[in-house]
Structures are given as C-alpha cells and as structure tokens.
Amino acid sequence: MNETNSLYIAIAGNPNSGKSTLFNELTGLRQKVANYPGKTVEKHVGVLQDDPDGNIRVIDLPGTYSLNPHSPDEEIAHDVLMGWSDDTPRPGLIVAVVDASNLERNLFLVTQLLSLGIPVVVALNMMDACRASGIEIDVVKLEQRLGVPVVPTVGSRREGTAELKARILSTLKQPSVPRSVVQIPDAAAREVDRLAAHLQAHELAAAESAHGEALRAICTENSFSHPRFAAARDPLKTTILAARDSLAQAGFAWYAIEAEAGYQWIETLMAEVRNVREARLTFGERADYWLTHRIVGPAFLGLIVLMIFVSIFALAKPPMDWIKHLFGYLAVLVVNTIPAGPLQSLLTDGVITGVGGIMVFLPQIMMLFFFIAILEDSGYTARAALIMDRIMGRVGLHGRAFIPLFSSFACAVPGVMATRMIDNARDRLLTIFVAPFMCCSARWPVYLLLAGAVIPNTIVLGFIPLPAIVLVSMILLGIVAAVATAALFNKTILKGVTSTPAMELPRYRRPRLRMVLQTMWERSLLFVKKAGTVILAMSIIMWALTNYPHRPDAAPDQQIKQSFAGTVGRVIEPVISPIGFDWRIGVSILSSFVAREVFVSSMATIYGTNMSDPHRAADLQAHLRSELDPETGLPFFTPLRALSIMIFYVLSMQCVSTIAVVRRETNSWKWTLFQLGYMTGLAWIACFVLWQGGRLLGWS
Amino acid sequence: METSKTTSLDHLGVGRSARIVQMDLRPMEAQRLMEMGLTVGTRVTLVRRAPLRYPIIIQARGSHLTLRKAVARSIRIQLTGP
Ligand SMILES: Nc1nc2c(ncn2[C@@H]2O[C@H](COP(=O)(O)OP(=O)(O)OP(=O)(O)O)[C@@H](O)[C@H]2O)c(=O)[nH]1
Ligand SMILES: [Mg+2]
C-alpha cells in the first residue's frame, strides 16, 4: 500500500469521549482505553475495515479540549488536524467524537473543527450514558444546525458503529467542506483577515486554509514558535502581537474570543436540541458522596489497596505451585533424556531455572493487571487522584501527575509518556523525575521472591500474611521517596509554582469483564513473551558467564567464583559489600539493568548451579533459604539482607527502557543521567544505612 | 432578587450556585478554563469538596470539574439562588 496515496481520517475529540474505543471498532485494532482523560498520548494509525480499496487510514489522536494546544499530547493532536505534522498528511476527513452526556462542553471543539476546511462527521458517542441521565437529544436538529452528519453511537457496545462507517464512506465519496458556525466579533474577524493575508503573502498558508490558520495563530499563545514558521518567525510574531494589541484596544481579550463566541452559539443550540426529561441523580453521584467523603473516602481507598495486595498474595499460591511443578517436571525430563554435560546443564541450570524462576510469578502479575484494569475502567482512579491531590500539590506536583504516577505501577515507560498531558514543562519534568519510584510490575517478582523466601509467612491481624505487609511497605516506600524527592526538587532545582487548571471528573462506568480480561490477557502475554525472549537470552548468557572458563576439576562453588561472572562480581564487590550484597547479588543486579525481572532469573542461574533435585528447578525460594553464609554457617539470606536488596530495587533506576524513555521525553541526556545518578545514589545510601544500622543493632 | 455580592469561588457553599464574573488568571490558564466551559457568565454549582477540602468539585455546563485552591480563589463569582 502506498502511504502517500492513502487517505487519512483523524479521530478527534475531548479527552475520555471514546475516541480510542471507536478507533478500535473502525480498524479492528486494540488501542488501550481507560475511563480517565488522557489515556492516549500518541497518535496511532490503523486501516479502516470493510473498505473495498483498503486505502483509508484512521488515526487515533490524544484528546484535546480545543485547537489551542496546552500540553505536548494536545500539540500532537493539533498538528495532525492542522496538517502540520511531519509524518501524517492533512486528514481528508475528521471524525469528531463527542460525549453526548456532556454535549455542551464537547461541542466547543467541534465548532473549531468545523473551521478547518476539512469534512467532518460527528459521532455522538455515549448515547447510553446520556439516556441514563435523563437527557434527550434531537439528532436531526443537531445535524441541521452543525451542517454535518451526526451519528449516535455507543462505542463500548458497538451500537451505531456500522452506521458511522457508512456515513464516513459516503462523506468521503462526496466531500463537502463544512461552514464555520460561530461568528467571531467583527473586530476579531478583521484581524483574522489581515493576518490571513500576511500568511498567504509570505507563503505560510494556502488560500483555502489561511483564515483558519490565522485564527489559530491569534488564539494560541506561542503559535509563532511552531517549527513550521522558523524561517519567518520575527515578522510573523510582530504581526500576531499587533493583532492582539488592536483587539485589546477594541475591548477583546485575544485568548477569550473563541471561547466566548463559541459557547454563546452553543448555548442557543443546546436550548433547541437538548431536552432534560428529568434530572436524575445517577448511581455514580450517590456513590461519589461516600467515595470522596471526608473519612469514608480515604478509608475506602486504603482498604481497596490493601485488599488488592492480600488477594494477590493469598489467591496466587496454588497456580504458582502448578507452574513450579511444571518446570520441575521439565527439568526431570531433560535430565532423563539428555546425557549429563554442557547441554543438559544449559537446559536445566540455565533455561529452565531462569525462565521457570520468573514464570512462577505469572499468576500474580495477571492478578495485578486484573485489578489495575478494574480501577481504570470504573473511573475510580480519578477519585483516588482527588483524594491524593492536596498532598501532591503540597510538594509541587501537578494535578495531572496522578495518572502518570498511577500508570507507573504497571510500568514506568507508559507512565513517563503519560506526562505529556501536563501543561507546563517544569511540572512535567518533576513528574518524570519521580515516576520511576512507583512500584512497576517488574519489581514484583523481585519482592515476591525475596519476601516469600525469607519473611516468615505468619498471619497478622487475622488475615494479612506478613510477606504481604513487607510488599506493601516496599510500595509505600517508593511513594514516600517520590513525594520526598518532589518536595526537595520543588524547593531547589525545579523551583516554581504548579498551576493545575481544571480537571475533569469522569463518570463511573461498570467495568466490562471483556475489557478487563482482555487487558489482563495482553499484559500476561507480554510477560510471557518477555520470559521467552529477554529473560531466556539473559539466562543463557548468565549460564555461560557462570560456567566459563570451564574448570572440570574445580568444585562447583570454585567454578562459579573463577568464572567470568565471578570475576566481574569480585571487581564490584567492594562497592556493594557495605550494603550487604555479595558478588553474586551484584552480578544479578547488574544483569537486571536489561529488565528488573532478570534479577530473579540470574539469581536462579547462579544459585541453581549446585542444585541437586531437578524437581525443584523452579523453586528458587527453596535454594535461597538453604544457602548458608560461609563465614557464620547461618542462613545467608537473612531478612535484613533481603530487605536491603528490596530497598535497592525500590529506589534505583534499574531499567534501560525507563532510561531510554526519559531521554526521549525530556530530550536531554543531562536530566536523564542526573536522574540515574540520583536514584542509584539514593538507593545505595538507604541500603547502607539499613545494612550497617541493622548490623549494629545485631539484626543480622 | 439577585444579590450583587461578589466573592471568590472557594467561598461558595456546597450545593450552592453562582455566576462567574471575572477570572484573575494568566491568559493561558484563563483560556483553558473558558474552553472547558467556564466563560464569564457561566453558572457553576459547587457539588462537593475533596476530603482535604481541596480540590473542589464543581458542575458547569453539565460536566464535573475539579479545581485546586489557587485557581478557585482567582475566580470571582456572583451568588445566585440556591
Ligand atoms: N457508557 C459508555 N462508555 C463508553 C462508550 N464509549 C467508550 N466508553 C468508555 O469510555 C471510556 C473512555 O474511552 P476511550 O476510548 O479510552 O476514550 P478516549 O477518547 O480515547 O480517551 P483519551 O485517550 O483519554 O482521550 C472507556 O472506559 C470506555 O470503555 C459509550 O458509548 N458508552
Ligand atoms: Mg484514547
């Protein structure tokens, strides 16, 4: 298919209006959807399904409240819609997705989209929620007044999506450019005319779009700094500022013109098309009374988090055992069929122990993502953000920082990307800086391994296993570190005032089981894939590094000591022994830079070498428990040592993918390396204090 | 009868409504609020307060918005009926 010949359809709309849901319906793809504003922060392209030529591409865009971009994600949407994007041509049609249950606010962007000179089809989405709150919309009238097709849809139930597709195709066959519906005041119109003439004279805009671009240039604060105007910036800037000045003299604020004119028009329209049958107090509003209640709200939040951890801990046990047995069985099979030698050793000590060691945690990862999906889909995340907001504001975090931080519990990479919806650079940087402290899912195997191996499985308070408490503490420690770091930087290197304008509180929705299971399935698949690729490769590498140079006559522990890994380990030992790590832990930590989970597989490979019972190949916890300290003859993995390792993982930035995404999003190696240094330094100091302090107190 | 008393949005009582008369914010902040529907003259209702009193949750033009203290303080309102 030829890129330049294909036609692009852009899906635009306010955040959380259902764009990605409809995109998925139109393309058959599976973009992530979630019930909070700002899930999509990149553009995604798919091919329109059921199109005979297969030549139409659909672009899912980040949500935006207007065509005056305020944050990097809105800039992406804006540039595509204006046809200014480097890698996508100007769209041939815009599907404007509006939330019917919040029509008035959603129509504002539509009034702007109608002025771009591009055909528009309106998808009147969330019709179910609209009906449920007792509102009727006269679709025929709306269509007349907007002058473009309007299709009612319920994206999440696939209602109206076939009709939407049909209307898109028929509009493409006979494209007609919509009329602008909103009249801006004459004084403003004159300035727009003048600027449009300037743009054309300097060949900065084509005739058919010059007026739209001129209006955008006046209303968007730093419009002249867009790279596309690089060559002609100064005269353009002068002209734009002059236009704003003369508007001010005429009594208009340039930044308010569009909104005031737009909403005036929308108010008249709403009176004609909307009929509130009866204002109903929805289930969500009643629930919110309690869920954001002064006392009940925070208590409920705490309880939910605790329940999630306890159930992950308690319910995952049996499936974990099955997986352990499965890998044990595999190891036995290998031992029985392949003669002893390097190949057998590679398969059992390298592959099965390494990959098995990590696969054991699949059930817990699945459950974690199950709960995250429920929180995302229900709309509760936004309530949790509300409860935490005051504290976040105190330490200089933007109100929109909650979603990036919440996403970082899955993985810091999407978390750091989600900061694109933060509208000022300082606040965004601060959020990027603290996001990797959140406990990503890759840390779970490390904590679960160590907590499960050395923390006694006693039950506290009647129902909470002690290892679960340790786990929760590690997660809380990450949050505390994030808050403290934010507070520190807010007062020092990133001084400034956060300003969070307004944020939208999404409606509650019943989480759809299909969606939740799908998210869980996709994330689990990712985890398994990682085990089969990165972790498999690292296990083989670690096996080689610990088994070579091969000394057939050496005792197993001498072999590993004199191997490549052992040599590297002993080089770094002086740095890590003050925090309680021996060279084997050190090598595992180094290897886990590729991905934190690799720590588990590396430990498995290193400690699995002198494994005697292949049945327990994947039972790394048992190996760790039986490891003795050569000096004292007591267990090597004491709770103190395990805690030190865990805390190291809480605080350090052990992950190349995170480093790469921070580099990309900050566009600065300086910040990236500073963050790496800060986090690693903090981790080392914390572990040093813990380990040395603990030993002084005689804990180890 | 409408009172002509103006105050700032952070002083609005829970469940009460008012009209926006002015916003003392930087152009870009004001622009965003207006684009989200909070233009001068818009009727807002204070729905609830967050557990720590801020942010406040307001309803305007059918959507629920949350506002931090600093912003709420910069919005001048005129009280209308209950
Ligand atoms: N009740 C209802 N829910 C819907 C409908 N369409 C989408 N949703 C839900 O609305 C939420 C938001 O959907 P998304 O598709 O992620 O919205 P978006 O516009 O892409 O959001 P951003 O990417 O954040 O701008 C999700 O929880 C969807 O399941 C609908 O027609 N009715
Ligand atoms: Mg989306």
PDB file of C-alpha atoms in Angstrom, chain A residues 429 433 489 493-494 653 659 662-664 666-678:
ATOM      1  CA  LEU A 429       9.892  17.234  34.412  1.00  0.00           C
ATOM      2  CA  PHE A 433      11.622  12.503  37.844  1.00  0.00           C
ATOM      3  CA  PHE A 489      13.329  19.425  43.974  1.00  0.00           C
ATOM      4  CA  ILE A 493      16.476  22.741  41.297  1.00  0.00           C
ATOM      5  CA  LEU A 494      12.926  22.793  39.955  1.00  0.00           C
ATOM      6  CA  MET A 653      16.502   3.286  38.353  1.00  0.00           C
ATOM      7  CA  ILE A 659      16.267   5.478  30.864  1.00  0.00           C
ATOM      8  CA  VAL A 662      13.160   9.576  29.947  1.00  0.00           C
ATOM      9  CA  ARG A 663      15.806  10.576  27.465  1.00  0.00           C
ATOM     10  CA  ARG A 664      13.225  10.759  24.700  1.00  0.00           C
ATOM     11  CA  THR A 666      12.956  15.147  28.322  1.00  0.00           C
ATOM     12  CA  ASN A 667      15.081  15.386  25.222  1.00  0.00           C
ATOM     13  CA  SER A 668      18.088  15.777  27.476  1.00  0.00           C
ATOM     14  CA  TRP A 669      20.882  13.415  28.457  1.00  0.00           C
ATOM     15  CA  LYS A 670      21.762  15.737  31.286  1.00  0.00           C
ATOM     16  CA  TRP A 671      18.451  15.206  33.091  1.00  0.00           C
ATOM     17  CA  THR A 672      18.426  11.511  32.301  1.00  0.00           C
ATOM     18  CA  LEU A 673      21.886  10.882  33.709  1.00  0.00           C
ATOM     19  CA  PHE A 674      21.197  13.098  36.672  1.00  0.00           C
ATOM     20  CA  GLN A 675      18.106  11.057  37.450  1.00  0.00           C
ATOM     21  CA  LEU A 676      20.037   7.807  37.092  1.00  0.00           C
ATOM     22  CA  GLY A 677      22.748   9.094  39.401  1.00  0.00           C
ATOM     23  CA  TYR A 678      20.302  10.489  41.922  1.00  0.00           C
TER      24      TYR A 678
END
